Each structure stands twice: as C-alpha cells, then as structure tokens.
Tab-separated table of C-alpha atoms and ligand atoms in Angstrom:
chain	number	residue	atom	x	y	z
E	28	UNK	CA	0.000	0.000	0.000
E	29	UNK	CA	2.953	2.325	-0.346
E	30	UNK	CA	3.624	4.694	-3.226
E	31	UNK	CA	7.073	3.234	-3.741
E	32	UNK	CA	8.117	2.135	-7.200
E	33	UNK	CA	8.551	-1.540	-6.334
E	34	UNK	CA	8.337	-3.571	-9.538
E	35	UNK	CA	5.933	-6.127	-8.118
E	36	UNK	CA	3.655	-3.514	-6.555
E	37	UNK	CA	0.781	-3.171	-8.988
E	38	UNK	CA	-0.653	-0.278	-6.988
E	39	UNK	CA	2.550	1.778	-7.149
E	40	UNK	CA	3.334	4.805	-9.318
E	41	UNK	CA	5.864	2.833	-11.346
E	42	UNK	CA	3.227	0.361	-12.476
E	43	UNK	CA	0.873	3.179	-13.525
E	44	UNK	CA	3.756	4.771	-15.445
E	45	UNK	CA	4.493	1.443	-17.127
E	46	UNK	CA	0.840	1.074	-18.156
E	47	UNK	CA	0.875	4.589	-19.637
E	48	UNK	CA	4.164	3.892	-21.421
E	49	UNK	CA	2.684	0.756	-22.993
E	50	UNK	CA	-0.562	2.497	-24.027
E	51	UNK	CA	-0.672	3.039	-27.817
E	52	UNK	CA	-3.304	5.779	-27.364
E	53	UNK	CA	-1.439	7.663	-24.601
E	54	UNK	CA	-0.302	10.565	-26.774
E	55	UNK	CA	-3.848	11.559	-27.770
E	56	UNK	CA	-4.549	12.678	-24.202
E	57	UNK	CA	-2.472	15.853	-24.717
E	58	UNK	CA	-4.937	16.980	-27.395
E	59	UNK	CA	-7.570	17.668	-24.746
E	60	UNK	CA	-7.947	20.940	-22.841
E	61	UNK	CA	-6.698	20.659	-19.257
E	62	UNK	CA	-4.934	17.313	-19.672
E	63	UNK	CA	-1.662	18.897	-18.552
E	64	UNK	CA	-3.035	20.053	-15.187
E	65	UNK	CA	-3.035	17.970	-11.987
E	66	UNK	CA	-6.855	17.773	-12.047
E	67	UNK	CA	-8.138	14.180	-12.123
E	68	UNK	CA	-11.124	13.827	-14.421
E	69	UNK	CA	-13.190	10.707	-13.845
E	70	UNK	CA	-16.496	11.872	-15.301
E	71	UNK	CA	-15.872	11.777	-19.044
E	72	UNK	CA	-18.997	9.630	-19.338
E	73	UNK	CA	-21.148	12.583	-18.211
E	74	UNK	CA	-19.346	15.375	-20.026
E	75	UNK	CA	-16.248	14.705	-22.117
E	76	UNK	CA	-13.327	17.130	-22.050
E	77	UNK	CA	-13.058	19.499	-25.024
E	78	UNK	CA	-10.377	18.992	-27.645
E	79	UNK	CA	-8.007	21.962	-27.935
E	80	UNK	CA	-8.698	22.242	-31.690
E	81	UNK	CA	-12.364	22.788	-30.875
E	82	UNK	CA	-11.593	26.282	-29.559
E	83	UNK	CA	-10.098	27.154	-32.954
E	84	UNK	CA	-12.919	25.510	-34.849
E	85	UNK	CA	-15.556	27.459	-32.946
E	86	UNK	CA	-13.719	30.762	-33.412
E	87	UNK	CA	-13.275	30.049	-37.130
E	88	UNK	CA	-16.890	29.079	-37.450
E	89	UNK	CA	-18.011	32.435	-36.041
E	90	UNK	CA	-15.692	34.560	-38.162
E	91	UNK	CA	-15.594	32.617	-41.456
E	92	UNK	CA	-18.641	30.398	-41.794
E	93	UNK	CA	-21.298	32.264	-39.861
E	94	UNK	CA	-19.792	35.765	-40.153
E	95	UNK	CA	-18.506	35.356	-43.719
E	96	UNK	CA	-21.019	33.135	-45.457
E	97	UNK	CA	-24.057	34.395	-43.527
E	98	UNK	CA	-27.342	33.063	-44.926
E	99	UNK	CA	-25.491	31.357	-47.811
E	100	UNK	CA	-24.108	28.915	-45.209
E	101	UNK	CA	-27.408	27.045	-45.185
E	102	UNK	CA	-27.244	26.173	-48.871
E	103	UNK	CA	-23.527	25.562	-48.834
E	104	UNK	CA	-23.207	23.225	-45.841
E	105	UNK	CA	-25.530	23.628	-42.894
E	106	UNK	CA	-28.735	22.265	-44.403
E	107	UNK	CA	-27.123	18.869	-44.999
E	108	UNK	CA	-24.845	18.879	-41.948
E	109	UNK	CA	-27.201	16.787	-39.748
E	110	UNK	CA	-26.969	14.041	-42.387
E	111	UNK	CA	-23.335	14.364	-43.483
E	112	UNK	CA	-22.055	14.515	-39.906
E	113	UNK	CA	-24.478	11.720	-39.023
E	114	UNK	CA	-22.939	9.517	-41.717
E	115	UNK	CA	-19.457	10.191	-40.327
E	116	UNK	CA	-20.613	9.320	-36.822
E	117	UNK	CA	-22.290	6.189	-38.155
E	118	UNK	CA	-19.132	5.101	-39.949
E	119	UNK	CA	-16.683	5.830	-37.130
E	120	UNK	CA	-18.615	4.923	-33.992
E	121	UNK	CA	-21.971	3.259	-34.651
E	122	UNK	CA	-21.368	0.535	-37.207
E	123	UNK	CA	-23.946	2.186	-39.458
E	124	UNK	CA	-23.793	2.379	-43.255
E	125	UNK	CA	-24.514	5.829	-44.753
E	126	UNK	CA	-28.023	7.195	-44.963
E	127	UNK	CA	-29.210	5.937	-41.588
E	128	UNK	CA	-27.941	8.479	-39.032
E	129	UNK	CA	-28.964	12.089	-38.415
E	130	UNK	CA	-27.807	14.604	-35.796
E	131	UNK	CA	-30.269	16.840	-33.985
E	132	UNK	CA	-32.582	17.439	-31.029
E	133	UNK	CA	-31.703	15.975	-27.617
E	134	UNK	CA	-31.715	12.285	-26.729
E	135	UNK	CA	-34.908	12.803	-24.743
E	136	UNK	CA	-36.714	14.431	-27.659
E	137	UNK	CA	-35.479	11.761	-30.064
E	138	UNK	CA	-36.576	8.998	-27.670
E	139	UNK	CA	-40.036	10.523	-27.688
E	140	UNK	CA	-40.196	10.966	-31.456
E	141	UNK	CA	-38.908	7.507	-32.253
E	142	UNK	CA	-40.823	5.614	-29.581
E	143	UNK	CA	-44.025	7.244	-30.821
E	144	UNK	CA	-43.135	6.313	-34.384
E	145	UNK	CA	-42.323	2.701	-33.441
E	146	UNK	CA	-45.386	2.044	-31.279
E	147	UNK	CA	-47.692	3.560	-33.886
E	148	UNK	CA	-46.120	1.384	-36.553
E	149	UNK	CA	-46.435	-1.733	-34.357
E	150	UNK	CA	-50.112	-0.974	-33.628
E	151	UNK	CA	-50.829	-0.406	-37.310
E	152	UNK	CA	-49.400	-3.840	-38.136
E	153	UNK	CA	-51.087	-5.595	-35.211
E	154	UNK	CA	-53.510	-3.845	-32.806
E	155	UNK	CA	-52.700	-6.385	-30.078
E	156	UNK	CA	-49.198	-4.958	-29.672
E	157	UNK	CA	-49.883	-2.788	-26.643
E	158	UNK	CA	-46.755	-3.110	-24.473
E	159	UNK	CA	-43.539	-1.110	-24.249
E	160	UNK	CA	-40.839	-3.120	-22.464
E	161	UNK	CA	-38.341	-1.122	-20.366
E	162	UNK	CA	-36.048	-2.179	-17.537
E	163	UNK	CA	-36.488	-0.712	-14.064
E	164	UNK	CA	-32.935	0.687	-13.997
E	165	UNK	CA	-32.895	2.284	-17.424
E	166	UNK	CA	-31.835	5.945	-17.454
E	167	UNK	CA	-34.631	8.102	-15.960
E	168	UNK	CA	-35.443	9.952	-19.170
E	169	UNK	CA	-35.935	6.650	-21.032
E	170	UNK	CA	-38.347	5.417	-18.341
E	171	UNK	CA	-40.250	8.693	-18.168
E	172	UNK	CA	-40.616	8.971	-21.941
E	173	UNK	CA	-41.820	5.357	-22.142
E	174	UNK	CA	-44.453	6.093	-19.494
E	175	UNK	CA	-45.500	9.305	-21.248
E	176	UNK	CA	-45.818	7.653	-24.666
E	177	UNK	CA	-47.731	4.754	-23.113
E	178	UNK	CA	-50.158	7.197	-21.452
E	179	UNK	CA	-50.557	9.215	-24.631
E	180	UNK	CA	-51.254	6.162	-26.830
E	181	UNK	CA	-53.223	4.046	-24.336
E	182	UNK	CA	-50.466	1.451	-24.001
E	183	UNK	CA	-48.862	-0.344	-21.041
E	184	UNK	CA	-45.290	-0.234	-19.798
E	185	UNK	CA	-44.075	-3.759	-19.092
E	186	UNK	CA	-41.267	-3.403	-16.539
E	187	UNK	CA	-38.306	-5.757	-16.591
E	188	UNK	CA	-36.809	-5.901	-13.075
E	189	UNK	CA	-33.021	-5.612	-13.090
E	190	UNK	CA	-30.504	-5.251	-10.237
E	191	UNK	CA	-28.823	-1.854	-9.763
E	192	UNK	CA	-25.393	-3.496	-9.928
E	193	UNK	CA	-26.186	-5.404	-13.134
E	194	UNK	CA	-28.511	-5.025	-16.083
E	195	UNK	CA	-30.628	-6.757	-18.701
E	196	UNK	CA	-30.034	-10.489	-19.142
E	197	UNK	CA	-31.444	-11.823	-22.376
E	198	UNK	CA	-33.078	-14.873	-20.730
E	199	UNK	CA	-34.980	-12.653	-18.284
E	200	UNK	CA	-35.965	-10.338	-21.122
E	201	UNK	CA	-37.354	-13.314	-23.025
E	202	UNK	CA	-39.818	-13.954	-20.212
E	203	UNK	CA	-41.552	-10.581	-20.627
E	204	UNK	CA	-41.595	-10.610	-24.443
E	205	UNK	CA	-44.539	-11.928	-26.416
E	206	UNK	CA	-47.291	-11.188	-28.884
E	207	UNK	CA	-48.266	-8.054	-26.946
E	208	UNK	CA	-44.798	-6.499	-27.163
E	209	UNK	CA	-44.640	-3.480	-29.430
E	210	UNK	CA	-41.182	-2.067	-28.670
E	211	UNK	CA	-38.251	-2.885	-26.365
E	212	UNK	CA	-36.380	0.181	-25.067
E	213	UNK	CA	-32.860	-0.806	-24.035
E	214	UNK	CA	-29.664	1.013	-23.048
E	215	UNK	CA	-26.598	-0.766	-24.380
E	216	UNK	CA	-24.538	0.261	-21.333
E	217	UNK	CA	-26.432	0.779	-18.066
E	218	UNK	CA	-25.753	4.301	-16.785
E	219	UNK	CA	-25.495	3.229	-13.137
E	220	UNK	CA	-23.699	-0.129	-13.118
E	221	UNK	CA	-21.896	0.019	-16.451
E	222	UNK	CA	-23.445	-3.356	-17.400
E	223	UNK	CA	-23.013	-3.987	-21.137
E	224	UNK	CA	-25.884	-5.760	-22.829
E	225	UNK	CA	-25.572	-7.946	-25.927
E	226	UNK	CA	-27.527	-5.737	-28.309
E	227	UNK	CA	-27.544	-8.346	-31.070
E	228	UNK	CA	-29.089	-10.932	-28.728
E	229	UNK	CA	-31.687	-8.424	-27.471
E	230	UNK	CA	-32.621	-7.550	-31.029
E	231	UNK	CA	-32.875	-11.202	-32.047
E	232	UNK	CA	-35.136	-11.929	-29.050
E	233	UNK	CA	-37.386	-8.954	-29.837
E	234	UNK	CA	-37.576	-9.768	-33.547
E	235	UNK	CA	-38.411	-13.391	-32.737
E	236	UNK	CA	-41.705	-12.208	-31.198
E	237	UNK	CA	-42.347	-9.597	-33.912
E	238	UNK	CA	-41.325	-6.567	-31.804
E	239	UNK	CA	-38.807	-3.827	-32.559
E	240	UNK	CA	-35.888	-2.398	-30.549
E	241	UNK	CA	-35.177	1.218	-29.658
E	242	UNK	CA	-31.577	1.226	-28.419
E	243	UNK	CA	-30.123	4.038	-26.330
E	244	UNK	CA	-26.393	4.212	-27.012
E	245	UNK	CA	-25.613	7.309	-24.891
E	246	UNK	CA	-23.190	5.448	-22.659
E	247	UNK	CA	-21.682	3.259	-25.372
E	248	UNK	CA	-20.977	5.419	-28.434
E	249	UNK	CA	-17.285	6.299	-28.446
E	250	UNK	CA	-16.270	3.774	-25.796
E	251	UNK	CA	-17.539	0.309	-26.725
E	252	UNK	CA	-18.111	-1.245	-30.155
E	253	UNK	CA	-21.583	-0.348	-31.425
E	254	UNK	CA	-22.680	-2.415	-34.432
E	255	UNK	CA	-26.155	-1.159	-35.280
E	256	UNK	CA	-26.258	-2.673	-38.782
E	257	UNK	CA	-24.691	-6.010	-37.825
E	258	UNK	CA	-26.889	-6.317	-34.725
E	259	UNK	CA	-29.982	-5.623	-36.848
E	260	UNK	CA	-31.091	-2.811	-34.498
E	261	UNK	CA	-34.247	-1.035	-35.643
E	262	UNK	CA	-33.797	2.439	-34.200
E	263	UNK	CA	-31.091	3.893	-31.958
E	264	UNK	CA	-30.533	7.249	-30.282
E	265	UNK	CA	-27.693	8.682	-28.237
E	266	UNK	CA	-25.974	11.819	-27.075
E	267	UNK	CA	-22.734	13.388	-28.273
E	268	UNK	CA	-21.557	15.157	-25.113
E	269	UNK	CA	-20.331	12.042	-23.234
E	270	UNK	CA	-17.670	9.885	-24.914
E	271	UNK	CA	-18.023	11.943	-28.120
E	272	UNK	CA	-16.866	15.204	-26.494
E	273	UNK	CA	-19.462	17.405	-28.214
E	274	UNK	CA	-19.825	19.845	-25.295
E	275	UNK	CA	-22.633	20.567	-22.820
E	276	UNK	CA	-26.007	20.124	-24.506
E	277	UNK	CA	-24.565	19.201	-27.907
E	278	UNK	CA	-27.184	17.666	-30.226
E	279	UNK	CA	-28.058	13.979	-30.098
E	280	UNK	CA	-28.240	11.477	-32.972
E	281	UNK	CA	-30.798	9.082	-34.311
E	282	UNK	CA	-30.223	5.941	-36.369
E	283	UNK	CA	-33.089	4.353	-38.279
E	284	UNK	CA	-32.424	1.123	-40.191
E	285	UNK	CA	-32.965	1.791	-43.875
E	286	UNK	CA	-35.620	-0.944	-44.147
E	287	UNK	CA	-37.849	0.988	-41.685
E	288	UNK	CA	-37.394	4.566	-42.802
E	289	UNK	CA	-40.316	4.625	-45.217
E	290	UNK	CA	-42.836	3.212	-42.759
E	291	UNK	CA	-42.067	5.294	-39.662
E	292	UNK	CA	-43.838	8.604	-39.073
E	293	UNK	CA	-42.474	10.757	-36.255
E	294	UNK	CA	-44.851	13.086	-34.411
E	295	UNK	CA	-43.038	16.461	-34.645
E	296	UNK	CA	-43.675	17.001	-38.332
E	297	UNK	CA	-41.790	20.259	-38.816
E	298	UNK	CA	-40.658	22.033	-41.946
E	299	UNK	CA	-37.078	20.697	-41.843
E	300	UNK	CA	-38.386	17.151	-42.296
E	301	UNK	CA	-40.577	18.106	-45.242
E	302	UNK	CA	-39.894	16.702	-48.711
E	303	UNK	CA	-39.599	20.280	-50.034
E	304	UNK	CA	-39.003	22.640	-47.106
E	305	UNK	CA	-38.653	25.773	-49.197
E	306	UNK	CA	-41.870	25.241	-51.137
E	307	UNK	CA	-43.573	26.210	-47.874
E	308	UNK	CA	-46.805	24.765	-49.149
E	309	UNK	CA	-49.885	23.386	-47.383
E	310	UNK	CA	-49.716	20.061	-45.544
E	311	UNK	CA	-46.712	18.012	-44.443
E	312	UNK	CA	-45.191	15.553	-46.887
E	313	UNK	CA	-42.286	13.793	-45.152
E	314	UNK	CA	-38.930	13.792	-46.922
E	315	UNK	CA	-37.499	10.456	-47.971
E	316	UNK	CA	-34.606	8.959	-46.020
E	317	UNK	CA	-33.346	10.299	-42.708
E	318	UNK	CA	-34.426	13.882	-43.340
E	319	UNK	CA	-38.001	12.966	-42.388
E	320	UNK	CA	-36.845	12.475	-38.802
E	321	UNK	CA	-35.699	16.106	-38.485
E	322	UNK	CA	-38.182	18.606	-37.107
E	323	UNK	CA	-36.987	22.213	-36.942
E	324	UNK	CA	-33.805	24.159	-37.674
E	325	UNK	CA	-30.845	22.101	-36.439
E	326	UNK	CA	-28.236	23.428	-33.958
E	327	UNK	CA	-25.418	23.872	-36.454
E	328	UNK	CA	-23.296	25.847	-33.998
E	329	UNK	CA	-23.561	23.158	-31.324
E	330	UNK	CA	-22.624	20.401	-33.811
E	331	UNK	CA	-19.164	21.807	-34.466
E	332	UNK	CA	-17.179	20.148	-31.630
E	333	UNK	CA	-18.400	16.674	-32.610
E	334	UNK	CA	-16.589	17.030	-35.946
E	335	UNK	CA	-13.280	17.330	-34.071
E	336	UNK	CA	-13.786	14.162	-32.051
E	337	UNK	CA	-14.803	12.306	-35.221
E	338	UNK	CA	-11.645	13.630	-36.880
E	339	UNK	CA	-9.638	12.259	-33.973
E	340	UNK	CA	-11.339	8.854	-34.230
E	341	UNK	CA	-10.479	8.800	-37.933
E	342	UNK	CA	-6.848	9.498	-37.037
E	343	UNK	CA	-6.814	6.822	-34.321
E	344	UNK	CA	-8.257	4.309	-36.772
E	345	UNK	CA	-5.612	5.160	-39.366
E	346	UNK	CA	-2.758	4.954	-36.853
E	347	UNK	CA	-3.939	1.661	-35.367
E	348	UNK	CA	-4.393	0.167	-38.815
E	349	UNK	CA	-8.008	-0.715	-38.187
E	350	UNK	CA	-11.139	0.386	-36.518
E	351	UNK	CA	-10.697	3.244	-34.020
E	352	UNK	CA	-13.277	1.895	-31.603
E	353	UNK	CA	-11.451	-1.455	-31.362
E	354	UNK	CA	-8.374	0.417	-30.123
E	355	UNK	CA	-10.478	2.653	-27.861
E	356	UNK	CA	-12.259	-0.348	-26.373
E	357	UNK	CA	-8.956	-2.123	-25.657
E	358	UNK	CA	-7.783	0.891	-23.660
E	359	UNK	CA	-11.174	1.224	-21.983
E	360	UNK	CA	-10.985	-2.374	-20.734
E	361	UNK	CA	-7.437	-1.693	-19.523
E	362	UNK	CA	-8.554	1.403	-17.607
E	363	UNK	CA	-11.616	-0.164	-15.984
E	364	UNK	CA	-9.672	-3.346	-15.099
E	365	UNK	CA	-6.969	-1.233	-13.479
E	366	UNK	CA	-9.538	0.790	-11.531
E	367	UNK	CA	-11.081	-2.447	-10.235
E	368	UNK	CA	-7.658	-3.807	-9.312
E	369	UNK	CA	-6.871	-0.664	-7.298
E	370	UNK	CA	-10.319	-0.707	-5.681
E	371	UNK	CA	-9.797	-4.340	-4.644
E	372	UNK	CA	-6.424	-3.524	-3.105
E	373	UNK	CA	-7.150	-0.138	-1.548
E	374	UNK	CA	-10.888	0.265	-1.014
E	375	UNK	CA	-12.294	-3.217	-0.361
E	376	UNK	CA	-10.622	-3.247	3.106
E	377	UNK	CA	-12.899	-0.284	4.000
E	378	UNK	CA	-15.974	-2.216	2.894
E	379	UNK	CA	-16.247	-0.758	-0.621
E	380	UNK	CA	-18.123	-3.056	-3.014
E	381	UNK	CA	-17.918	-3.281	-6.782
E	382	UNK	CA	-21.343	-2.479	-8.298
E	383	UNK	CA	-20.206	-3.164	-11.868
E	384	UNK	CA	-19.768	-6.510	-13.654
E	385	UNK	CA	-16.288	-7.914	-12.976
E	386	UNK	CA	-16.169	-9.634	-16.371
E	387	UNK	CA	-14.759	-7.036	-18.810
E	388	UNK	CA	-16.911	-8.432	-21.637
E	389	UNK	CA	-19.987	-7.481	-19.640
E	390	UNK	CA	-19.138	-3.907	-18.729
E	391	UNK	CA	-18.813	-0.625	-20.592
E	392	UNK	CA	-16.500	2.299	-19.909
E	393	UNK	CA	-17.282	3.113	-16.302
E	394	UNK	CA	-17.008	1.495	-12.883
E	395	UNK	CA	-19.251	2.052	-9.861
E	396	UNK	CA	-17.975	1.493	-6.337
E	397	UNK	CA	-20.397	1.356	-3.437
E	398	UNK	CA	-19.975	2.484	0.162
E	399	UNK	CA	-22.389	4.238	2.561
E	400	UNK	CA	-20.006	7.219	2.824
E	401	UNK	CA	-19.538	7.790	-0.929
E	402	UNK	CA	-21.779	10.853	-1.140
E	403	UNK	CA	-19.576	12.785	1.306
E	404	UNK	CA	-16.416	11.297	-0.224
E	405	UNK	CA	-17.395	12.566	-3.685
E	406	UNK	CA	-18.203	16.033	-2.297
E	407	UNK	CA	-14.731	16.168	-0.697
E	408	UNK	CA	-13.071	14.915	-3.905
E	409	UNK	CA	-14.680	17.680	-5.975
E	410	UNK	CA	-13.168	20.361	-3.726
E	411	UNK	CA	-9.762	18.704	-4.244
E	412	UNK	CA	-9.991	18.718	-8.084
E	413	UNK	CA	-10.718	15.001	-8.319
E	414	UNK	CA	-13.940	14.747	-10.310
E	415	UNK	CA	-15.848	11.464	-10.367
E	416	UNK	CA	-19.644	11.238	-10.144
E	417	UNK	CA	-22.060	10.085	-7.480
E	418	UNK	CA	-25.116	7.890	-8.090
E	419	UNK	CA	-27.409	6.489	-5.430
E	420	UNK	CA	-27.261	4.156	-3.596
E	421	UNK	CA	-23.794	5.057	-2.304
E	422	UNK	CA	-22.192	4.796	-5.727
E	423	UNK	CA	-18.910	6.439	-6.651
E	424	UNK	CA	-19.062	6.373	-10.443
E	425	UNK	CA	-15.769	6.524	-12.297
E	426	UNK	CA	-16.111	7.293	-16.001
E	427	UNK	CA	-12.908	6.558	-17.900
E	428	UNK	CA	-12.946	8.269	-21.269
E	429	UNK	CA	-10.281	6.266	-23.096
E	430	UNK	CA	-8.759	8.977	-25.291
E	431	UNK	CA	-8.439	11.577	-22.528
E	432	UNK	CA	-7.667	9.528	-19.398
E	433	UNK	CA	-4.303	8.143	-18.262
E	434	UNK	CA	-3.587	5.198	-15.995
E	435	UNK	CA	-1.751	7.568	-13.663
E	436	UNK	CA	-4.895	9.685	-13.430
E	437	UNK	CA	-6.927	6.627	-12.407
E	438	UNK	CA	-4.336	5.801	-9.773
E	439	UNK	CA	-4.274	9.321	-8.334
E	440	UNK	CA	-8.064	9.414	-8.212
E	441	UNK	CA	-8.410	6.112	-6.381
E	442	UNK	CA	-5.581	7.022	-4.004
E	443	UNK	CA	-7.567	10.140	-3.081
E	444	UNK	CA	-10.664	7.998	-2.402
E	445	UNK	CA	-8.580	5.648	-0.237
E	446	UNK	CA	-7.150	8.566	1.771
E	447	UNK	CA	-10.623	10.007	2.421
E	448	UNK	CA	-11.990	6.650	3.555
E	449	UNK	CA	-8.987	6.204	5.830
E	450	UNK	CA	-9.350	9.637	7.409
Y	511	PLP	C1	-27.028	10.774	-20.647
Y	511	PLP	C2	-28.157	9.915	-21.040
Y	511	PLP	C3	-29.342	10.481	-21.546
Y	511	PLP	C4	-29.474	11.966	-21.616
Y	511	PLP	O1	-30.545	12.459	-22.351
Y	511	PLP	P1	-30.595	14.024	-22.661
Y	511	PLP	O2	-31.827	14.236	-23.418
Y	511	PLP	O3	-29.341	14.366	-23.400
Y	511	PLP	O4	-30.600	14.740	-21.347
Y	511	PLP	C5	-30.345	9.623	-21.956
Y	511	PLP	N1	-30.208	8.274	-21.848
Y	511	PLP	C6	-29.073	7.708	-21.361
Y	511	PLP	C7	-28.947	6.216	-21.285
Y	511	PLP	C8	-28.034	8.510	-20.918
Y	511	PLP	O5	-26.926	7.958	-20.430
C-alpha cells in the first residue's frame, strides 16, 4: 500500500507509469484541454473534455462560416450537416452504413419521437401490440418517456426488473416478451452499473416475437463497439456530449435502419423534415430517407465540436491500422480493469463493493464502487480537483474516457478515495 516504485507492486506509481508507457493511445490525451493540469477527471462519461482544436474551430466558425457566409451557409453546408455529420458518426462509432444516421434534437426528444413512431407502426401492423418493455434501472429519461408515450397512446409499460449493480439479461428479457410487445427500449450500457448488454441478442429476441428495438447508445458510443447494422437494431438514439466530447447540450443522434425509414412517421412534423421545405406549401409531406426524422432548424453551432472528435477517431483508426473503436475499447478495458484492481487492493478493506460486472466483456467504460459514505467522499473529492460522479445508492461512479484519461490519473483518483476513507 505504499507509493514506492517496487516492480511487483501493482498499486505503485511505477506500475501506472508502465501502463501509460505501454498504451498506444497515450499521446492523444495531450490533445484535450486541461490534460496537462493535476486535475483528475473521472467523469468523461457525463461530459467529455473538449479537444483543444475545438476552440479554434468554434472561433473560425463564427468569423468565417457564420460571419462570412451568412445566410449562404445554409445552402452551402448547414442544411445537410445533420446528415453528413451523421454519416461520419455512423461510420466511425456506430457501425452504421450511410443514410441511416442524423444529428439533432436531444436524446430525450429523439426517444419521444422515435418511440411514438415505433409504437404507432407496431399498432398499425397488429392492434394487439400494446406493451412497451423497459427495464427498471434504465436511465430516468428513457423510463419517463416510455411512461409518457404509453399514457398518450393508451399502451402499457411492461417493466423488466433488473438489479442496480447489473442489467438486462437476455433470458430474463425473453420472459416478458410476447405477442403483446410493441417495442423494447434498451440502453446498451447501463448508466449506473456500467453493465453492457448484448444488443444483437436483445434484437434477435425482440424480432423473434415480432417486436422492434429502440436502443439508447448514450453510454456506449465512443467507448464500446456499437454495431447497429450487424446487430440488426431497428432504431437507436444517443448523445454526443459524453464519450463523443461534443460539449454541454450538444445535439443527439438518431439511427433508423434503412428498411424501416419509409414506414415510420415521427410526431413532430416540422418544416425541416418536409420533402420540399422551401416550397412552404400546405400540408406536411415527409422527406425520404433520414431527413423525415428532423423537425426544426438544427443546432449547427452546437454540432461543431463533434466534428473534431470524429476527426480524432479517424486518425486513431488510421494509426492503429483498423477500426478506431477497437483500439479505444482495448484501452477502456485496460482502464476499468486497473480501476477495479486498485479498488480491490485499496478500497475493499474499508468495505467498498464493486457495483459493476467484474467480467470485462460485460461492462462498458465506467465502474461504480459502493460504500455508505460515498456521497460525502465525492463532495470532498470535488473540492480537491478530483472529479468522479455520485449515483445512489452510495455509488462512486468513475467514467474513464479512453482517449483523454491516463492510468496515472486513475491511480491518483483512487488514491484520493482511499485517503478520504482512511481519514
Ligand atoms: C445521458 C443519457 C441520456 C441523456 O438524455 P438528454 O436528453 O441528453 O438529457 C439519456 N439516456 C441515457 C442512457 C443517458 O446515459
């Protein structure tokens, strides 16, 4: 338990330094604002750090694109940006072929639009499909939207009970699925426990009973492999301010499998989703393709930072000779495994429990550690520039954004937790 550099001491500074030295992604950390300061950032899964180039991009956008092109910017680039940037995101982080991803709205608004579209479509095909399946520990907004859509459309929410230190198991899901299921709403990575669900297996189980899947990839995009096409997912949504470093309140994204685009009608039928927005005529005729899922004028300004993170992923993919997310995931598993190793050595003696799956194949990019004193511990950490998150009950949540977090940072953060518990 010392900080000495003993070779065999896996909790020592020398071991953290060795892990950083062996990390092929280590150098990318310097690209992020604040990475050179002593601050320990363990909440990249709530709000990713900005890239330094984003400051330049935003300044250039104001002076050149907005200030220089003015209204011409819409014709030249902005009108199509939700779709062109969506395609890039799909290619680099979602396993989605072009023409299936659009950027815009917030995750909450997109959940509403797409759940409405999916339940209406299910009812039109078969009026007996009256249930929306959601797990009891899904992110609050997902649960609330499911309840609101159910109330609005006269449907029922069918709750799947899951533990707060685990998540959806496909066998248990199978027991609540049936001929009444319209849509299954599932988060690929559980926001509290970090449990990683097998999205392909969930989709297969839902399709086997004739239901569709609305996947929330907020906590997975940019940290774990997302394979929307290969997993045959119907619709997916997610946010860009977590592992995609888009900035506070940056727009969300929606993926709709090509085979479904023509049959889904979303409820906020605004002019930007019209087949001919500038005709400004009577009645709403939805555009073909992904444009029909847009509603009003998109937040072009707030989409700018995402382009930088996507550029970085492209670079990482090129440098690693493959898929960027494969390299990111390898580091993510290394970081979470190291955090668990330190927690076992340093925190378990104080009664801290792991509330995240121990099997790396079953967890995403964050780790939750439980102890009755964690609320006060997290408050003390924040005043000392160590920034993890707190989630009830008693959960210290450590979000390890792979491109911007070092092994040494993880070590310093957990050492600070240990010292507070010891005090
Ligand atoms: C962060 C998160 C959200 C956030 O939704 P907003 O509309 O951006 O506030 C939704 N779902 C999940 C699973 C999340 O992790």
